[in-house]
Amino acid sequence: MSPDPRPETTIGPGVKIGPGAKVSATRNIGPGSKVGLVGLGLMGRPMGLNLLKAGFSLTVWNRTASRASSLVAVGAKLARSPQEVAASSDVFITIVSDPPALEGVLWGDFEDGQNAGALGALRPSSIYIDSSTVSPVLARKIAAACEGRNVAFLDAPVTGGTWGAEKGELVFMVGGDAQVIKDVEPVLSVLGKRWFHLGSNGAGQTIKLAMNLILALQVDALAEALALVTAAGLEGEKLVEVLQSSMARAGVLDVKAPLLLKGEYPPSFPLRLMHKDMGLALDLAKQLGVTLPAGAAAYSTYSAVKAAAKEDLDYAAVMKFWQR
């Protein structure tokens, strides 16, 4: 059952739900179904473990094969290529770092020449879910390619961090067919606590970029405010204590404020990925003719910190801009 509190909707032939939504044939997905997962980073590995615990048959692939070892040890099959994963999957999931990585998985432009591309191997009537964060334009390009193969596609980026992935409490922002979302709920319910149908393909990516832009701005603003307070000789903890009891309180403070106060930035959401997402948001704004002055200024700050970083840090490391 969907965790969405709205009343259940009976979906029948010809019914449209959401902007541009289409209705597809019902698919029977559940424990025992074959799920393929490409991308075994901070998010992908715990997602894979949860799928295995729930009884799904899991086939995985990652460019660095050693990252699959913990999954293989508990029952996952390690494929030799993304297309091998796609060919064996009822539900195919990708969660990779950026648009070039996703294009490489789907269209096969790896330098070693061993990947012919997963798109051509997807089974007709299968479901493909991309949970990477990429551009809405790329999401719609993938949707068009899938439609030509009778494959259902959902762009479904996630939020919730590594802790959400580990607990199966991610939140999915989904663009695509309403019936397909319903069909794949047994998979989504293992990985997440909520999912939102936001419109046609590309809508999920648009909302994700907008949301991450807000998160980046919130942490940047907190870092600026802490710099101001500490320069005045006050403890940063005092600012955070007041914020938590005011209208300025934000959920991100619970997670990121301790990192900024300690000056420790283990990568739960790496700076390199937030920087990439901010760039995608600014590119989208340019395409739409929207000016984002605060976003552009924050992007410049994050860019400076990223350029100076010598290790993989969380995006809370934007605080280093004022600690230099």
XYZ file of C-alpha atoms in Angstrom:
324
model
C 0.000 0.000 0.000
C 1.276 3.467 -0.832
C 2.234 5.656 2.141
C 0.566 8.559 0.353
C -2.299 9.639 2.670
C -4.573 10.630 -0.225
C -7.496 8.299 -1.072
C -6.729 5.332 -3.295
C -7.559 5.895 -6.962
C -8.880 3.220 -9.285
C -6.912 3.502 -12.499
C -8.616 2.224 -15.614
C -8.168 2.466 -19.380
C -8.063 6.032 -20.620
C -7.762 7.642 -17.178
C -5.100 10.356 -16.852
C -3.575 11.270 -13.508
C -1.088 14.136 -13.336
C 0.200 16.374 -16.123
C 0.878 14.322 -19.222
C 0.410 11.013 -17.410
C -0.377 7.905 -19.432
C -1.827 4.605 -18.283
C -0.002 1.364 -19.000
C -0.753 -2.305 -18.613
C -0.483 -3.590 -15.033
C 2.735 -5.447 -14.159
C 3.036 -7.931 -11.306
C 6.103 -6.942 -9.293
C 6.920 -8.343 -5.859
C 9.371 -10.473 -3.848
C 11.031 -12.927 -6.195
C 10.927 -10.479 -9.103
C 14.268 -9.845 -10.787
C 15.731 -6.440 -9.965
C 18.881 -5.043 -11.528
C 20.912 -2.328 -9.826
C 23.704 -0.297 -11.437
C 25.637 2.060 -9.172
C 26.884 0.808 -5.794
C 28.060 3.968 -4.097
C 26.963 5.505 -0.795
C 23.295 5.111 -1.749
C 23.284 2.103 -4.077
C 24.841 -0.458 -1.775
C 22.370 -0.061 1.124
C 19.502 0.050 -1.381
C 20.701 -3.284 -2.757
C 20.920 -4.815 0.715
C 17.334 -3.802 1.457
C 16.122 -5.351 -1.806
C 17.846 -8.631 -0.943
C 16.396 -8.634 2.582
C 12.938 -8.151 1.089
C 13.314 -11.262 -1.087
C 14.000 -9.757 -4.501
C 16.398 -11.507 -6.879
C 19.188 -8.943 -7.346
C 21.780 -8.570 -10.117
C 24.305 -5.737 -9.746
C 27.080 -3.964 -11.614
C 29.517 -1.195 -10.741
C 32.541 0.160 -12.603
C 34.624 -0.680 -9.528
C 33.590 -4.319 -9.129
C 34.949 -4.613 -5.565
C 32.102 -2.402 -4.339
C 29.734 -5.268 -5.068
C 31.423 -7.705 -2.670
C 29.161 -7.007 0.337
C 26.070 -7.585 -1.828
C 27.421 -10.695 -3.539
C 28.240 -12.123 -0.096
C 24.547 -12.072 0.818
C 23.094 -13.342 -2.444
C 23.391 -10.788 -5.240
C 24.681 -11.825 -8.647
C 27.530 -9.738 -10.077
C 27.072 -9.031 -13.789
C 29.895 -8.371 -16.248
C 28.264 -5.296 -17.781
C 25.263 -2.962 -17.450
C 23.578 -4.600 -20.440
C 23.798 -7.994 -18.719
C 21.962 -6.475 -15.745
C 19.308 -4.915 -17.987
C 18.728 -8.114 -19.933
C 17.921 -10.059 -16.762
C 15.712 -7.504 -14.994
C 11.977 -7.052 -14.501
C 12.884 -3.779 -12.775
C 16.140 -2.049 -13.715
C 17.478 0.686 -11.384
C 20.376 3.087 -11.913
C 21.835 5.430 -9.307
C 25.106 6.863 -10.579
C 27.055 10.044 -9.967
C 26.327 12.349 -12.893
C 24.935 12.667 -16.451
C 28.112 11.394 -18.220
C 28.165 8.305 -15.999
C 24.496 7.608 -16.710
C 24.940 8.111 -20.458
C 27.867 5.706 -20.343
C 25.759 3.051 -18.639
C 22.859 3.468 -21.064
C 24.565 4.131 -24.396
C 27.884 2.420 -23.816
C 30.692 4.914 -24.195
C 33.113 3.404 -21.705
C 36.751 3.612 -22.751
C 37.366 -0.110 -22.261
C 34.801 -0.929 -24.942
C 33.199 -3.637 -22.801
C 29.832 -1.918 -22.406
C 27.503 -1.826 -25.403
C 24.878 0.055 -23.367
C 22.047 -1.108 -21.129
C 19.248 0.588 -23.077
C 19.436 -1.841 -25.981
C 19.203 -4.809 -23.610
C 16.140 -3.744 -21.607
C 13.336 -6.281 -21.842
C 10.004 -5.197 -23.362
C 7.402 -4.520 -20.635
C 10.128 -4.123 -18.004
C 10.364 -1.027 -15.780
C 13.403 1.224 -15.679
C 13.860 3.567 -12.681
C 16.657 6.130 -12.711
C 17.400 7.470 -9.234
C 20.487 9.434 -10.262
C 20.257 13.232 -10.218
C 20.571 14.470 -13.794
C 18.907 17.055 -16.020
C 15.211 16.957 -16.977
C 16.339 17.060 -20.631
C 18.318 13.837 -20.195
C 15.371 12.225 -18.372
C 13.079 12.985 -21.310
C 15.688 11.681 -23.774
C 15.824 8.394 -21.843
C 12.023 8.228 -21.718
C 11.814 8.555 -25.496
C 14.405 5.805 -25.979
C 12.539 3.514 -23.575
C 9.198 4.137 -25.251
C 10.665 2.861 -28.494
C 11.443 -0.447 -26.767
C 8.098 -0.745 -24.901
C 9.920 -0.157 -21.611
C 8.285 1.921 -18.855
C 10.573 4.659 -17.526
C 10.420 6.648 -14.295
C 12.828 9.431 -13.404
C 12.876 9.029 -9.627
C 15.752 10.836 -7.892
C 15.885 10.420 -4.122
C 16.549 12.374 -0.968
C 17.293 11.089 2.514
C 21.050 10.615 2.603
C 22.966 7.457 3.383
C 21.008 6.975 6.623
C 17.748 7.032 4.657
C 19.122 4.485 2.192
C 20.244 2.213 5.018
C 16.895 2.370 6.840
C 14.789 2.107 3.678
C 13.391 5.584 4.343
C 14.278 7.453 1.161
C 11.876 9.895 -0.466
C 11.365 9.521 -4.231
C 10.465 12.402 -6.550
C 8.914 10.694 -9.557
C 8.125 11.712 -13.105
C 6.309 9.271 -15.386
C 3.255 7.057 -15.771
C 0.852 6.836 -12.810
C 0.113 3.138 -13.364
C 3.804 2.259 -13.584
C 4.406 3.920 -10.215
C 1.587 1.824 -8.780
C 3.032 -1.334 -10.342
C 6.470 -0.725 -8.866
C 5.285 0.231 -5.372
C 6.515 -3.117 -3.938
C 10.058 -2.005 -4.844
C 9.619 1.619 -3.780
C 8.187 0.563 -0.408
C 11.338 -1.430 0.355
C 13.621 1.484 -0.480
C 11.615 4.477 0.685
C 9.033 5.828 3.087
C 7.319 8.181 0.605
C 7.124 8.789 -3.110
C 5.548 11.690 -4.951
C 4.122 11.529 -8.469
C 5.016 14.994 -9.764
C 4.034 14.808 -13.436
C 5.415 13.458 -16.689
C 9.028 12.413 -17.296
C 11.459 15.134 -16.241
C 9.271 16.398 -13.393
C 11.107 14.326 -10.784
C 14.474 15.726 -11.839
C 13.161 19.307 -11.902
C 11.870 19.093 -8.334
C 15.066 17.377 -7.135
C 17.294 20.115 -8.569
C 15.121 22.826 -7.014
C 15.156 21.073 -3.639
C 18.921 20.553 -3.642
C 19.407 24.202 -4.536
C 17.456 25.103 -1.392
C 19.539 22.711 0.737
C 22.768 24.167 -0.645
C 21.569 27.707 0.080
C 20.465 26.791 3.619
C 23.833 25.281 4.549
C 25.693 28.149 2.870
C 23.589 30.652 4.850
C 24.270 28.780 8.102
C 28.003 28.783 7.355
C 27.924 32.548 6.704
C 25.998 33.203 9.901
C 28.387 31.053 11.955
C 31.326 32.957 10.474
C 29.698 36.220 11.545
C 28.907 35.016 15.067
C 32.323 33.495 15.739
C 34.107 36.577 14.369
C 32.185 38.531 17.019
C 33.653 36.252 19.701
C 30.522 34.186 20.358
C 30.087 30.422 20.283
C 28.455 29.020 17.153
C 26.452 26.641 19.342
C 24.553 29.632 20.731
C 23.362 30.583 17.242
C 22.237 27.034 16.476
C 20.426 26.794 19.827
C 18.402 29.910 19.044
C 17.758 28.844 15.438
C 16.285 25.559 16.588
C 13.657 27.476 18.571
C 12.842 30.022 15.875
C 11.173 30.311 12.479
C 14.636 29.884 10.943
C 14.692 26.267 12.068
C 15.201 23.774 9.231
C 15.560 20.010 9.194
C 18.960 20.313 7.549
C 20.249 21.956 10.757
C 19.767 18.714 12.683
C 22.141 16.934 10.328
C 24.591 19.573 9.107
C 24.960 22.024 12.019
C 27.004 19.528 14.117
C 29.402 19.047 11.199
C 29.924 22.779 10.763
C 30.447 23.296 14.501
C 33.035 20.482 14.706
C 34.693 21.251 11.387
C 34.378 17.602 10.378
C 32.834 16.716 7.019
C 32.549 12.962 6.325
C 30.757 12.635 2.973
C 27.125 11.701 3.529
C 26.179 13.892 0.568
C 29.518 14.671 -1.113
C 30.407 18.257 -2.006
C 31.252 17.148 -5.560
C 27.677 15.911 -6.070
C 26.011 18.970 -4.566
C 28.236 21.161 -6.755
C 27.130 19.128 -9.782
C 23.456 19.469 -8.831
C 23.757 23.221 -8.359
C 25.314 23.482 -11.810
C 22.428 21.470 -13.292
C 19.909 23.749 -11.545
C 21.612 26.855 -12.932
C 21.692 25.302 -16.414
C 17.967 24.563 -16.163
C 17.300 28.131 -15.021
C 19.170 29.439 -18.041
C 17.096 27.229 -20.361
C 13.898 28.526 -18.760
C 14.971 32.173 -18.682
C 14.900 32.343 -14.877
C 17.519 34.343 -12.950
C 18.834 32.750 -9.730
C 21.117 35.376 -8.124
C 21.373 33.679 -4.719
C 21.980 30.304 -6.352
C 24.701 31.735 -8.591
C 26.466 33.389 -5.649
C 26.339 30.211 -3.567
C 27.587 28.162 -6.520
C 30.657 30.419 -6.690
C 31.350 29.768 -2.988
C 30.929 26.010 -3.312
C 33.141 26.066 -6.417
C 35.971 27.720 -4.485
C 35.776 25.137 -1.691
C 35.585 22.237 -4.139
C 38.620 23.503 -6.059
C 40.666 23.676 -2.847
C 39.538 20.311 -1.436
C 42.110 17.525 -1.388
C 39.696 14.817 -0.211
C 36.087 13.740 -0.693
C 34.075 15.931 1.709
C 30.425 16.485 2.557
C 28.853 19.612 1.114
C 28.761 21.044 4.656
C 32.456 21.702 3.997
C 31.330 24.956 2.370
C 32.203 26.263 5.864
C 35.854 25.960 4.837
C 35.356 29.095 2.689
C 35.362 31.150 5.913
C 37.905 28.992 7.764
C 40.652 29.536 5.216
